[in-house]
Amino acid sequence: MTTTTGTTAVTGAVGTAHSRLEGRDKVTGAARYAGEIPFAELAHGWLVLSSVARGRVRSVESAPVLAMPGVLAVLHHGNAPRLETAYTSVFGIPDPVLQLFQHDRVPYVGWPVALVVAETSEQAREAAEALVVEYDEQTHDVAFFAGHSGSYTPEGSETGKGDVETELAASAVVVDAQYTTPEEHHSPMEPHAAMARWDNGRLEVVDSNQGSRFVADELAKLFSLDADSVRVRSEHVGGGFGSKATRPHAVLAAMATTVLHRPVRVVLTRRQMFSLVGYRSPTAQRVRLGADADGRLRAVDHQSDSLTSTVHEFVERSADFEHAMYDATAHHTVNRVVRLDVPTPSWMRAPGEAPGSFALESALDELAAKCGIDPIALRARNEPDVGPVSGLPFSSRRLLDCFHEGSRRFGWADRDPRPGVRREGRWLLGTGTAAAAFPTLSAPSTAAVTAEADGTFTVRITAADIGTGARTALTLIAADALEAEPKRIRMRIADSDFGQAMIAGGSMGTRSWAWAIRAAAIELRAQLALGGGIPAEGITARSDTSAAVGALSQKERHAFGAQFAEVAVDDTTGEIRVRRMLGIFAAGRIVNPLTARGQFIGGMVWGLSMALHEEAVRDQASGGHVGADLAGYHFAAHADVPPIEADWVDDPDPDDPVGIKGIGEIGVVGAAAAIANAVWHATGVRHRDLPIRPDRVLLAQAAAGRDGDA
């Protein structure tokens, strides 16, 4: 169990460790996920994806497939129901991949071209693999690199303050370096799955998603239905990380059940997930830092290039990480994007901040070395009083407290700053650090709290627990708001019928839902105080936090953290082993220390995986992935993960009604940079391209002679 390092007393349910309410059901198999709930007369759909990167579908030879055993239908652009395409969702214009089978165009490898529906999953798969689709293929471009001739700057993607070029010219010390991160994929343990059926004139969907109300609203728009005519439930979700929004599998299940008038389930394969559910775009980033001899920053310039598809714009805003970090006379950030014949990227745990922190925090480490200043001292020297770009006051900013506590526990003071001097046999040893930050946001949500006649309380909110422990955290929040023991709270979530609520994303799910639950609980207590007893149907209070969110004071709100890592590098094989990691965070009010620690550590493991393993490779000739599965796409396994400690400092925000800042993503931020900085400290060679593979270590060592850059 993790405890806070501060001295604030913990009272009530919030702040005490509680095991997950659904934990036993999950480990015993009693918890059912979207792909395994039984339904009578259930049919199964299997997707057929394009094998060309650009072109048109010439023909779909469905007749032979329809004659195969168990096959019920083959849906494609020639026979599929028409969908509404001219609409805007909560997050803007939707990705056209949801407008399935509406035309014959193919914009990338992995674009859905047909759905085979059969009595069994095995029959559907066999038929789908036998389906012949002919294409008129066109020349494609999938090559991403900095300076691509097609790059452009989307509106609102460039910010500035002061004259960067003048300040760089006047700087005594300058860092000007390029950093790259590869394409990365979510790969949650539970694949995407959805069952759809019509029930008394209403479309019912059981899905694996991060926001049931959001999915229900989008399905209603696509199928031209009233919002109340669609119900989406998602009781248990085995990971999401940004990938489980409205995705093609749910649309196809709804389309197939409309055609066949029976329940249909569509489950994506691991390979299909590589093109259909989003991913993190590769980035090419240039960071320029200018400083006086004592390390005080005069200029920070962070430029980032990423890619998007030819059919939808998504920008990986890596350069935005700099906005909340360091004081300087002049700032400039820009996020550029290039359209290629590839699937559309999407939000992926710590979007923007994860790759952006690798570049900026590596560059800060390079500046510290050039100035001969300790990396933590350099950050302290450039600590801002207000938002470096916005000028807004911080609601709270305990970044330096995280570094002070982390350096004490990590033993940073004993570090020899010289690179490449510590050795144990063939192992070169090094330590590194980096800062973490993630914005604190909230969105309007609604909740209903019912006082039952038996003395218990039922909370209904369209929250989503994607493995984070949100169901348990919300129970603790409700218990304190109602001044009741947690065992008297019945938490019902993930049902679109419960009303509008924020999705589980952006590290603002629990924060947003907590506001709504607290407001409803306060109203209910006021009603109960009037007396009169509780009728059999109970007494219910409802809330809508739209006004409260809009009235929140204008301050710059972020969670912050300090990451530390120790690595050992084999100078004969190039193997890197992370020996230990420590993360200290200032993330507002910690609701459940037990699950919070798991979230922080999980994020840090992700950062380790990002630093050393994860890299999706695209074949330039075909336009598709090489090894689009968990055998070809490598990420950290148990043997790669060292002892990891995660803890926090007290971080109150007196203006915030719940005090939660969000913890789902900040653990990723800065972790890769801390490891990369540790590799430099171990070897004396700087690695600016992720992942830091053994072959890259050996090539860099040979080229630099352990005394240069890679």
XYZ file of C-alpha atoms in Angstrom:
710
model
C 0.000 0.000 0.000
C 1.207 3.478 -0.876
C 0.807 6.346 1.583
C 1.158 10.047 0.993
C 4.390 11.770 1.853
C 2.602 14.845 3.167
C 0.971 15.323 6.520
C -2.672 15.998 5.616
C -4.929 13.758 7.722
C -7.158 11.315 5.850
C -10.768 11.103 6.986
C -13.760 9.230 5.635
C -13.690 6.697 2.812
C -11.761 8.820 0.317
C -8.030 8.477 0.850
C -8.146 4.961 2.295
C -7.178 1.813 0.416
C -10.028 -0.324 -0.913
C -9.858 -3.394 -3.125
C -11.804 -3.248 -6.381
C -15.479 -3.989 -5.874
C -15.540 -6.195 -8.975
C -12.112 -7.716 -8.377
C -13.296 -11.150 -7.284
C -15.686 -11.403 -10.218
C -12.901 -10.570 -12.636
C -10.355 -13.042 -11.318
C -12.934 -15.860 -11.037
C -14.425 -15.282 -14.477
C -17.832 -14.249 -13.187
C -17.494 -10.824 -14.796
C -18.714 -11.041 -18.389
C -17.221 -8.874 -21.129
C -18.949 -7.708 -24.303
C -17.629 -10.555 -26.416
C -18.781 -13.376 -24.120
C -22.308 -12.534 -22.925
C -24.751 -15.141 -24.342
C -27.799 -14.108 -26.380
C -30.475 -16.278 -27.971
C -30.220 -16.692 -31.763
C -26.939 -14.810 -31.807
C -25.267 -14.509 -35.224
C -21.629 -13.590 -35.744
C -20.015 -11.069 -38.063
C -16.480 -11.224 -39.407
C -14.823 -8.241 -41.066
C -13.028 -8.282 -44.405
C -10.405 -5.554 -44.737
C -8.800 -4.069 -47.820
C -5.453 -5.433 -48.925
C -4.496 -2.345 -50.940
C -3.420 1.030 -49.614
C -5.301 3.189 -52.108
C -7.841 2.567 -54.812
C -11.401 1.406 -55.381
C -13.312 -1.814 -54.898
C -14.046 -3.210 -58.356
C -16.134 -6.180 -57.214
C -17.126 -8.257 -54.198
C -17.682 -11.889 -55.247
C -20.267 -12.713 -52.598
C -22.260 -15.469 -54.361
C -19.820 -18.349 -53.595
C -19.558 -17.235 -49.986
C -23.328 -17.038 -49.512
C -23.504 -20.702 -50.511
C -21.138 -21.735 -47.708
C -22.532 -23.447 -44.572
C -24.149 -21.128 -42.057
C -23.574 -17.894 -43.980
C -26.476 -15.466 -43.567
C -25.316 -12.301 -45.336
C -22.421 -10.494 -46.949
C -22.668 -6.739 -46.470
C -20.621 -4.365 -48.617
C -20.889 -1.023 -50.402
C -23.266 -2.465 -52.982
C -25.992 -3.580 -50.584
C -25.464 -2.026 -47.158
C -28.076 0.248 -45.535
C -27.467 3.948 -46.013
C -25.985 5.820 -43.054
C -26.134 9.484 -42.135
C -22.729 11.027 -42.871
C -23.288 14.766 -42.412
C -23.262 15.121 -38.644
C -21.004 16.357 -35.881
C -20.372 14.441 -32.671
C -19.238 15.700 -29.281
C -15.637 15.526 -30.511
C -16.274 17.107 -33.895
C -16.531 15.627 -37.368
C -16.259 11.832 -37.011
C -13.730 9.630 -38.738
C -15.313 8.408 -42.018
C -14.283 4.855 -41.120
C -17.566 4.786 -39.172
C -19.535 5.453 -42.372
C -19.148 1.850 -43.392
C -19.840 0.469 -46.881
C -21.169 3.769 -48.210
C -18.852 3.935 -51.241
C -16.188 1.961 -53.111
C -13.154 4.072 -52.185
C -10.226 2.545 -50.267
C -7.966 5.041 -48.431
C -5.588 2.589 -46.696
C -4.724 -1.042 -46.019
C -7.159 -2.354 -43.435
C -10.171 -0.301 -44.564
C -13.405 -2.315 -44.072
C -14.796 -3.575 -47.385
C -17.233 -6.312 -46.299
C -18.839 -8.037 -43.337
C -19.710 -11.730 -43.483
C -22.419 -12.821 -41.041
C -22.958 -16.485 -40.171
C -24.476 -18.735 -37.557
C -21.140 -19.294 -35.816
C -17.955 -17.312 -35.476
C -15.998 -20.120 -37.144
C -18.306 -20.168 -40.154
C -18.138 -16.401 -40.470
C -14.345 -16.435 -40.365
C -14.000 -19.222 -42.914
C -16.367 -17.431 -45.279
C -14.688 -14.071 -44.784
C -11.303 -15.560 -45.615
C -12.788 -17.097 -48.765
C -14.404 -13.875 -49.982
C -12.773 -12.532 -53.152
C -12.553 -8.750 -53.465
C -11.105 -7.186 -56.601
C -9.559 -3.706 -56.567
C -8.467 -0.977 -58.946
C -5.244 -0.054 -57.194
C -3.658 3.409 -57.169
C -0.233 4.702 -56.160
C 0.063 5.280 -52.425
C 2.324 7.153 -50.014
C 2.826 5.901 -46.458
C 6.321 7.301 -45.819
C 6.457 9.596 -42.809
C 9.443 11.863 -42.194
C 10.197 15.370 -41.020
C 9.852 17.970 -43.728
C 7.475 15.960 -45.906
C 6.334 18.186 -48.766
C 2.701 17.617 -47.808
C 3.051 18.857 -44.234
C 0.816 21.706 -43.089
C -0.038 23.504 -39.852
C -3.675 23.030 -38.762
C -5.537 26.014 -37.408
C -4.735 26.673 -33.757
C -1.642 24.468 -33.752
C 0.991 27.207 -33.395
C 1.694 29.435 -30.407
C 4.351 31.970 -29.598
C 5.602 34.545 -27.104
C 8.559 36.820 -27.657
C 11.193 36.530 -30.402
C 12.695 33.052 -30.337
C 15.297 33.697 -33.036
C 16.627 36.815 -31.294
C 16.877 35.036 -27.954
C 18.604 32.007 -29.492
C 21.152 34.285 -31.125
C 21.829 35.937 -27.768
C 22.155 32.648 -25.865
C 25.477 31.444 -24.504
C 24.430 27.789 -24.743
C 22.174 26.293 -27.414
C 20.683 22.829 -27.876
C 19.256 22.107 -31.320
C 18.273 18.468 -31.740
C 15.870 16.182 -33.584
C 13.915 13.465 -31.762
C 11.672 10.770 -33.196
C 9.084 8.398 -31.811
C 7.527 5.543 -33.826
C 3.962 4.484 -34.485
C 2.569 2.861 -31.340
C -0.612 0.860 -30.665
C -3.003 0.565 -27.720
C -3.323 -3.260 -27.690
C -5.712 -3.603 -24.707
C -6.066 -7.132 -23.382
C -9.760 -7.259 -24.262
C -10.387 -6.939 -28.001
C -13.099 -4.635 -29.270
C -16.472 -6.381 -29.342
C -20.137 -5.426 -29.635
C -23.506 -7.188 -29.784
C -26.496 -5.378 -31.254
C -30.184 -6.295 -31.348
C -33.576 -4.638 -31.666
C -35.712 -4.867 -28.534
C -39.259 -3.481 -28.714
C -38.323 -0.933 -31.333
C -35.146 0.106 -29.561
C -31.570 -0.580 -30.635
C -29.700 -2.255 -27.763
C -25.908 -2.561 -27.929
C -23.583 -4.322 -25.515
C -20.153 -2.921 -26.298
C -16.637 -2.566 -24.963
C -16.147 1.192 -24.805
C -14.993 4.163 -22.760
C -18.286 6.060 -22.796
C -21.649 4.397 -23.391
C -23.645 7.614 -23.759
C -21.202 8.950 -26.334
C -21.415 5.717 -28.351
C -25.220 5.678 -28.126
C -25.474 9.259 -29.382
C -23.174 8.571 -32.323
C -25.016 5.387 -33.315
C -28.283 7.326 -33.171
C -26.883 9.932 -35.568
C -25.447 7.326 -37.954
C -28.724 5.397 -38.167
C -30.982 8.489 -38.060
C -32.632 7.462 -34.788
C -33.891 9.441 -31.838
C -31.324 9.510 -29.043
C -33.726 7.688 -26.720
C -34.061 4.867 -29.268
C -30.532 3.599 -28.602
C -29.221 2.011 -25.428
C -25.546 1.069 -24.999
C -24.130 -0.838 -22.048
C -20.509 -1.619 -21.228
C -20.354 -3.169 -17.767
C -16.753 -4.445 -17.840
C -13.955 -3.230 -20.087
C -10.555 -4.859 -20.343
C -8.498 -1.778 -21.139
C -9.016 1.069 -23.566
C -6.206 3.676 -23.456
C -8.128 5.884 -25.900
C -8.973 3.184 -28.451
C -12.484 2.336 -27.256
C -14.613 5.149 -28.568
C -17.237 4.521 -31.268
C -15.516 2.052 -33.551
C -16.527 0.083 -36.680
C -17.414 -3.121 -34.837
C -20.342 -1.476 -33.029
C -21.619 0.200 -36.199
C -21.408 -3.089 -38.109
C -23.217 -5.031 -35.388
C -26.029 -2.453 -35.505
C -26.103 -2.550 -39.298
C -26.222 -6.360 -39.432
C -28.969 -6.696 -36.839
C -31.030 -4.170 -38.778
C -30.695 -6.291 -41.915
C -31.125 -9.726 -40.329
C -33.590 -8.952 -37.504
C -31.638 -11.037 -35.000
C -28.802 -10.316 -32.555
C -25.378 -9.984 -34.175
C -21.983 -9.803 -32.515
C -18.826 -8.455 -34.138
C -15.443 -9.000 -32.477
C -12.265 -7.520 -33.906
C -9.166 -9.641 -34.206
C -5.848 -8.415 -32.911
C -4.656 -7.761 -36.463
C -7.806 -5.823 -37.331
C -7.307 -3.607 -34.301
C -4.055 -2.338 -35.816
C -5.997 -0.457 -38.514
C -9.457 0.167 -37.049
C -9.199 1.554 -33.520
C -6.586 4.284 -33.725
C -2.937 4.418 -32.685
C -0.262 6.939 -31.730
C 1.162 8.692 -34.744
C 4.917 8.623 -35.229
C 6.505 11.989 -34.507
C 9.543 13.896 -35.698
C 10.337 16.701 -33.275
C 12.874 19.482 -33.285
C 13.665 21.158 -29.968
C 15.800 24.270 -29.717
C 16.782 25.619 -26.320
C 18.774 28.759 -25.724
C 20.162 29.612 -22.295
C 22.576 31.854 -20.493
C 25.748 30.255 -19.167
C 24.081 29.658 -15.821
C 21.310 27.637 -17.502
C 18.544 30.235 -17.415
C 16.398 29.741 -20.482
C 16.052 32.551 -22.973
C 14.256 30.582 -25.720
C 12.255 27.379 -26.067
C 11.245 26.265 -29.558
C 9.403 22.938 -29.892
C 8.294 21.819 -33.357
C 6.539 18.513 -33.973
C 5.502 16.691 -37.138
C 2.978 13.831 -37.116
C 0.781 12.064 -39.641
C -2.913 11.587 -40.259
C -5.034 9.798 -42.832
C -6.266 11.258 -46.111
C -9.885 11.026 -44.902
C -9.744 12.544 -41.406
C -7.508 14.947 -39.492
C -6.021 13.985 -36.149
C -3.063 15.921 -34.757
C -0.651 14.470 -32.189
C -0.001 17.723 -30.337
C 3.417 16.828 -28.958
C 4.755 20.378 -28.892
C 1.977 21.458 -26.521
C 3.750 19.696 -23.640
C 6.042 22.711 -23.386
C 3.179 25.096 -22.572
C 3.148 24.335 -18.843
C 6.779 23.520 -18.196
C 9.599 26.089 -18.090
C 10.049 29.829 -17.854
C 11.784 31.529 -20.780
C 11.849 34.933 -22.427
C 10.545 33.546 -25.720
C 8.471 30.490 -26.568
C 7.387 28.939 -29.848
C 5.496 25.700 -30.433
C 4.016 24.268 -33.607
C 2.341 20.977 -34.458
C 2.415 20.096 -38.151
C 0.744 17.140 -39.831
C 0.949 15.314 -43.165
C -1.837 13.336 -44.806
C -0.765 9.846 -45.876
C -2.494 6.676 -47.081
C -2.670 5.234 -43.568
C -5.409 4.699 -40.967
C -6.393 7.671 -38.834
C -4.423 7.979 -35.579
C -6.298 8.684 -32.375
C -5.935 9.475 -28.705
C -3.536 7.102 -27.004
C -2.677 7.253 -23.321
C -1.136 10.707 -22.718
C -1.669 11.908 -26.311
C 0.863 14.589 -27.151
C 2.415 14.594 -23.689
C 3.995 11.131 -24.012
C 6.061 11.794 -27.166
C 6.396 15.496 -26.421
C 7.902 14.876 -22.997
C 10.468 12.521 -24.491
C 11.758 15.261 -26.773
C 11.650 18.231 -24.394
C 12.898 16.392 -21.313
C 15.736 14.832 -23.299
C 16.686 18.263 -24.609
C 16.673 19.661 -21.037
C 19.053 16.880 -20.056
C 21.314 17.788 -22.967
C 21.253 21.424 -21.894
C 22.143 20.463 -18.334
C 25.177 18.535 -19.591
C 26.309 21.436 -21.779
C 25.944 23.904 -18.916
C 27.549 21.586 -16.366
C 24.456 21.844 -14.152
C 22.590 19.091 -12.368
C 19.401 18.258 -14.356
C 17.172 18.860 -11.324
C 18.912 22.139 -10.501
C 18.425 23.243 -14.094
C 14.699 22.616 -13.874
C 14.507 24.486 -10.564
C 16.346 27.421 -12.110
C 13.665 27.677 -14.808
C 10.605 27.096 -12.648
C 7.822 29.508 -13.731
C 5.646 31.589 -11.415
C 2.702 31.483 -13.842
C 1.868 29.576 -16.992
C 4.890 30.135 -19.284
C 2.719 30.713 -22.350
C -0.774 31.416 -20.989
C 0.261 33.715 -18.145
C -2.479 32.180 -15.987
C -1.789 31.439 -12.322
C -1.333 27.791 -11.395
C -4.029 26.235 -9.247
C -1.155 24.383 -7.583
C 2.293 23.446 -8.815
C 4.387 21.104 -6.716
C 6.763 19.913 -9.410
C 9.883 20.850 -7.456
C 8.482 19.120 -4.370
C 8.181 15.966 -6.472
C 11.814 16.307 -7.541
C 13.014 16.979 -3.992
C 11.173 13.987 -2.553
C 12.131 11.787 -5.493
C 15.808 12.711 -5.389
C 15.918 11.946 -1.665
C 14.340 8.522 -2.055
C 16.213 7.651 -5.238
C 19.608 8.648 -3.853
C 20.200 11.249 -6.547
C 22.731 13.167 -4.444
C 25.142 10.218 -4.656
C 25.145 10.326 -8.462
C 28.421 10.988 -10.242
C 27.313 13.353 -13.018
C 29.994 12.163 -15.447
C 28.618 9.833 -18.140
C 30.075 6.429 -18.893
C 32.066 5.981 -15.673
C 30.016 3.494 -13.613
C 30.521 -0.144 -14.454
C 29.722 -3.611 -13.082
C 31.573 -6.079 -15.244
C 30.202 -5.758 -18.772
C 27.326 -3.547 -17.579
C 27.512 0.227 -17.838
C 25.291 1.903 -15.241
C 23.448 5.189 -15.400
C 20.620 7.159 -13.846
C 18.279 9.694 -15.350
C 15.354 11.900 -14.467
C 12.597 13.822 -16.230
C 9.562 15.910 -15.394
C 5.952 14.905 -15.971
C 2.876 17.051 -16.462
C -0.654 16.452 -17.675
C -3.542 18.946 -17.901
C -6.398 18.773 -15.427
C -9.712 19.029 -17.227
C -13.348 18.324 -16.520
C -16.537 17.990 -18.539
C -20.238 18.286 -17.694
C -21.821 15.094 -16.382
C -25.093 14.010 -14.865
C -25.789 11.602 -12.019
C -28.731 10.273 -10.037
C -28.525 9.163 -6.397
C -31.394 7.274 -4.772
C -31.978 6.738 -1.073
C -33.563 3.279 -0.871
C -36.108 2.243 1.721
C -33.708 -0.379 3.131
C -31.134 2.262 4.122
C -28.826 1.782 1.138
C -28.084 4.190 -1.699
C -28.014 3.566 -5.451
C -25.858 5.758 -7.673
C -26.482 5.803 -11.434
C -23.982 7.460 -13.741
C -22.765 6.701 -17.254
C -19.191 6.308 -16.106
C -16.851 3.654 -17.495
C -14.396 1.498 -15.576
C -11.793 0.461 -18.137
C -9.627 -1.254 -15.554
C -8.729 1.890 -13.628
C -10.770 1.142 -10.522
C -13.227 3.955 -11.261
C -16.216 1.970 -9.958
C -14.530 1.649 -6.570
C -13.273 5.244 -6.473
C -16.747 6.590 -7.232
C -18.203 4.436 -4.465
C -15.803 6.030 -1.974
C -16.658 9.507 -3.236
C -20.382 8.789 -2.929
C -19.914 7.336 0.555
C -18.246 10.494 1.828
C -20.754 12.778 0.114
C -23.636 10.828 1.662
C -21.852 10.335 5.008
C -22.432 6.595 4.665
C -20.224 3.527 4.729
C -19.070 2.311 1.279
C -20.879 -1.015 1.770
C -24.189 0.893 1.745
C -23.498 2.254 -1.753
C -24.629 0.404 -4.882
C -22.716 1.851 -7.858
C -24.320 1.348 -11.267
C -22.321 2.571 -14.263
C -21.775 2.190 -18.013
C -25.407 2.373 -19.161
C -26.328 5.140 -21.600
C -29.806 5.314 -20.059
C -28.248 6.944 -17.008
C -27.695 10.181 -18.935
C -24.891 12.295 -20.315
C -21.470 11.901 -18.727
C -17.840 12.373 -19.639
C -16.051 9.428 -21.222
C -13.199 7.644 -19.461
C -10.474 9.667 -21.140
C -8.183 12.636 -20.798
C -7.592 11.760 -17.127
C -10.858 13.560 -16.393
C -13.396 10.767 -16.078
C -13.319 10.267 -12.309
C -12.936 14.011 -11.728
C -15.990 14.840 -13.871
C -18.133 12.005 -12.501
C -17.186 12.878 -8.916
C -18.574 16.387 -9.346
C -21.886 15.021 -10.577
C -22.177 12.413 -7.817
C -21.253 14.904 -5.126
C -23.806 17.438 -6.383
C -26.590 14.837 -6.516
C -25.655 13.532 -3.057
C -25.778 17.034 -1.549
C -29.218 17.573 -3.071
C -30.419 14.201 -1.787
C -29.224 14.943 1.742
C -31.135 18.207 1.616
C -34.278 16.327 0.641
C -33.766 13.734 3.362
C -33.276 16.468 5.947
C -36.862 17.524 5.386
C -37.970 14.260 6.978
C -41.097 12.282 6.136
C -39.489 8.901 5.625
C -38.418 7.054 2.481
C -41.146 5.483 0.298
C -40.781 2.031 -1.265
C -39.589 3.494 -4.570
C -36.957 5.551 -2.752
C -36.081 9.233 -3.048
C -33.931 10.321 -5.996
C -31.887 13.454 -6.587
C -30.315 14.295 -9.941
C -27.498 16.617 -10.916
C -26.061 18.295 -13.980
C -22.653 19.921 -13.558
C -22.683 21.980 -16.770
C -22.925 25.274 -14.905
C -20.364 24.296 -12.257
C -17.774 23.269 -14.845
C -18.329 26.492 -16.764
C -17.902 28.578 -13.625
C -14.570 27.054 -12.576
C -11.994 29.778 -11.958
C -9.556 30.548 -14.757
C -6.329 28.994 -13.569
C -3.819 26.723 -15.207
C -4.496 23.265 -13.780
C -2.042 20.423 -14.225
C -0.875 17.346 -12.421
C 2.917 17.179 -12.156
C 5.509 14.550 -11.402
C 9.173 13.598 -11.315
C 10.414 10.379 -12.950
C 13.649 8.586 -12.012
C 15.264 5.553 -13.629
C 18.430 3.474 -13.284
C 19.602 1.366 -16.214
C 22.335 -1.118 -17.001
C 23.644 -1.332 -20.575
C 25.567 -4.365 -21.802
C 28.462 -2.901 -23.779
C 28.896 -6.102 -25.799
C 25.279 -6.853 -26.809
C 23.598 -3.476 -26.493
C 20.952 -4.901 -24.175
C 19.367 -2.390 -21.813
C 17.922 -3.456 -18.493
C 16.004 -1.009 -16.369
C 16.988 -1.808 -12.788
C 14.589 0.444 -10.893
C 12.149 3.287 -11.404
C 10.611 5.825 -9.069
C 7.816 8.260 -9.761
C 6.652 10.974 -7.369
C 3.501 12.820 -8.396
C 1.448 15.841 -7.400
C -1.945 14.812 -8.694
C -4.511 16.417 -6.454
C -6.667 14.384 -4.120
C -5.896 10.666 -4.214
C -9.200 8.832 -3.838
C -8.005 5.222 -3.462
C -4.286 4.765 -2.733
C -4.397 1.095 -3.716
C -5.707 1.548 -7.247
C -3.958 4.909 -7.678
C -0.589 3.276 -7.184
C -1.535 0.726 -9.812
C -2.402 3.504 -12.250
C 0.900 5.319 -11.696
C 2.959 2.147 -12.004
C 1.008 1.013 -15.049
C 1.792 4.293 -16.743
C 5.465 4.021 -15.861
C 5.603 0.503 -17.309
C 4.072 1.927 -20.462
C 6.828 4.570 -20.555
C 9.457 1.855 -20.159
C 7.875 -0.058 -23.019
C 7.832 3.105 -25.120
C 11.506 3.753 -24.416
C 12.846 0.296 -25.219
C 10.339 -1.853 -27.106
C 7.295 -0.494 -28.903
C 7.584 0.197 -32.625
C 5.054 -0.565 -35.337
C 6.703 -0.916 -38.734
C 4.904 -0.208 -41.999
C 5.926 -1.855 -45.285
C 6.412 0.913 -47.825
C 5.585 -1.321 -50.795
C 2.253 -2.692 -49.568
C 1.310 0.137 -47.223
C 0.423 -2.344 -44.471
C 2.016 -3.303 -41.186
C 4.812 -5.789 -40.693
C 3.862 -8.062 -37.802
C 0.482 -6.570 -36.875
C -0.001 -8.823 -33.866
C 1.388 -9.333 -30.382
C 4.199 -11.490 -31.745
C 5.488 -8.807 -34.112
C 4.651 -5.754 -32.030
C 6.831 -5.918 -28.939
C 6.111 -4.351 -25.579
C 7.485 -4.814 -22.102
C 6.949 -8.264 -20.622
C 7.196 -9.214 -16.959
C 10.925 -9.915 -17.232
C 11.515 -6.392 -18.587
C 9.878 -4.626 -15.662
C 12.024 -3.875 -12.599
C 10.902 -2.904 -9.114
C 8.876 0.286 -9.530
C 7.861 2.658 -6.774
C 5.146 5.264 -7.150
C 4.101 7.762 -4.519
C 2.769 11.283 -4.245
C 2.917 14.547 -2.356
C -0.131 16.351 -1.034
C -1.499 18.630 -3.711
C -4.597 20.519 -2.543
C -6.514 22.908 -4.772
C -8.717 25.114 -2.563
C -10.792 26.336 -5.533
C -11.715 22.861 -6.738
C -14.933 21.254 -5.411
C -13.528 17.700 -5.535
C -9.761 18.253 -5.648
C -9.134 15.393 -8.098
C -6.605 16.025 -10.874
C -6.591 12.689 -12.691
C -3.915 10.002 -12.619
C -4.532 7.714 -15.593
C -1.973 9.242 -17.931
C 0.652 11.229 -16.060
C 2.550 8.048 -15.141
C 3.462 7.631 -18.821
C 4.706 11.183 -19.210
C 8.444 11.641 -18.819
C 9.156 7.968 -18.123
C 10.697 7.316 -21.550
C 12.826 10.454 -21.248
C 14.086 9.428 -17.799
C 15.202 6.075 -19.229
C 16.788 7.667 -22.295
C 18.627 10.139 -20.074
C 19.828 7.232 -17.933
C 21.129 5.448 -21.044
C 23.114 8.558 -21.938
C 24.494 8.711 -18.411
C 25.500 5.045 -18.614
C 27.115 5.148 -22.059
C 27.942 8.758 -22.827
C 25.956 8.444 -26.071
C 22.706 10.311 -26.602
C 19.803 8.413 -28.183
C 17.182 10.620 -29.757
C 15.180 7.947 -31.574
C 12.787 5.573 -29.829
C 12.812 2.741 -29.118
C 16.417 2.396 -27.942
C 17.019 -1.071 -29.385
C 20.194 -3.102 -28.828
C 21.225 -2.689 -32.471
C 20.928 1.067 -32.165
C 23.002 1.013 -28.984
C 25.792 -0.959 -30.672
C 25.784 1.173 -33.815
C 25.791 4.371 -31.778
C 28.607 3.141 -29.560
C 30.697 2.224 -32.576
C 30.021 5.523 -34.345
C 30.557 7.761 -31.350
C 33.277 5.852 -29.551
C 31.264 6.445 -26.380
C 32.020 10.131 -26.642
C 29.454 11.696 -28.869
C 25.895 11.705 -30.057
C 23.743 9.065 -31.744
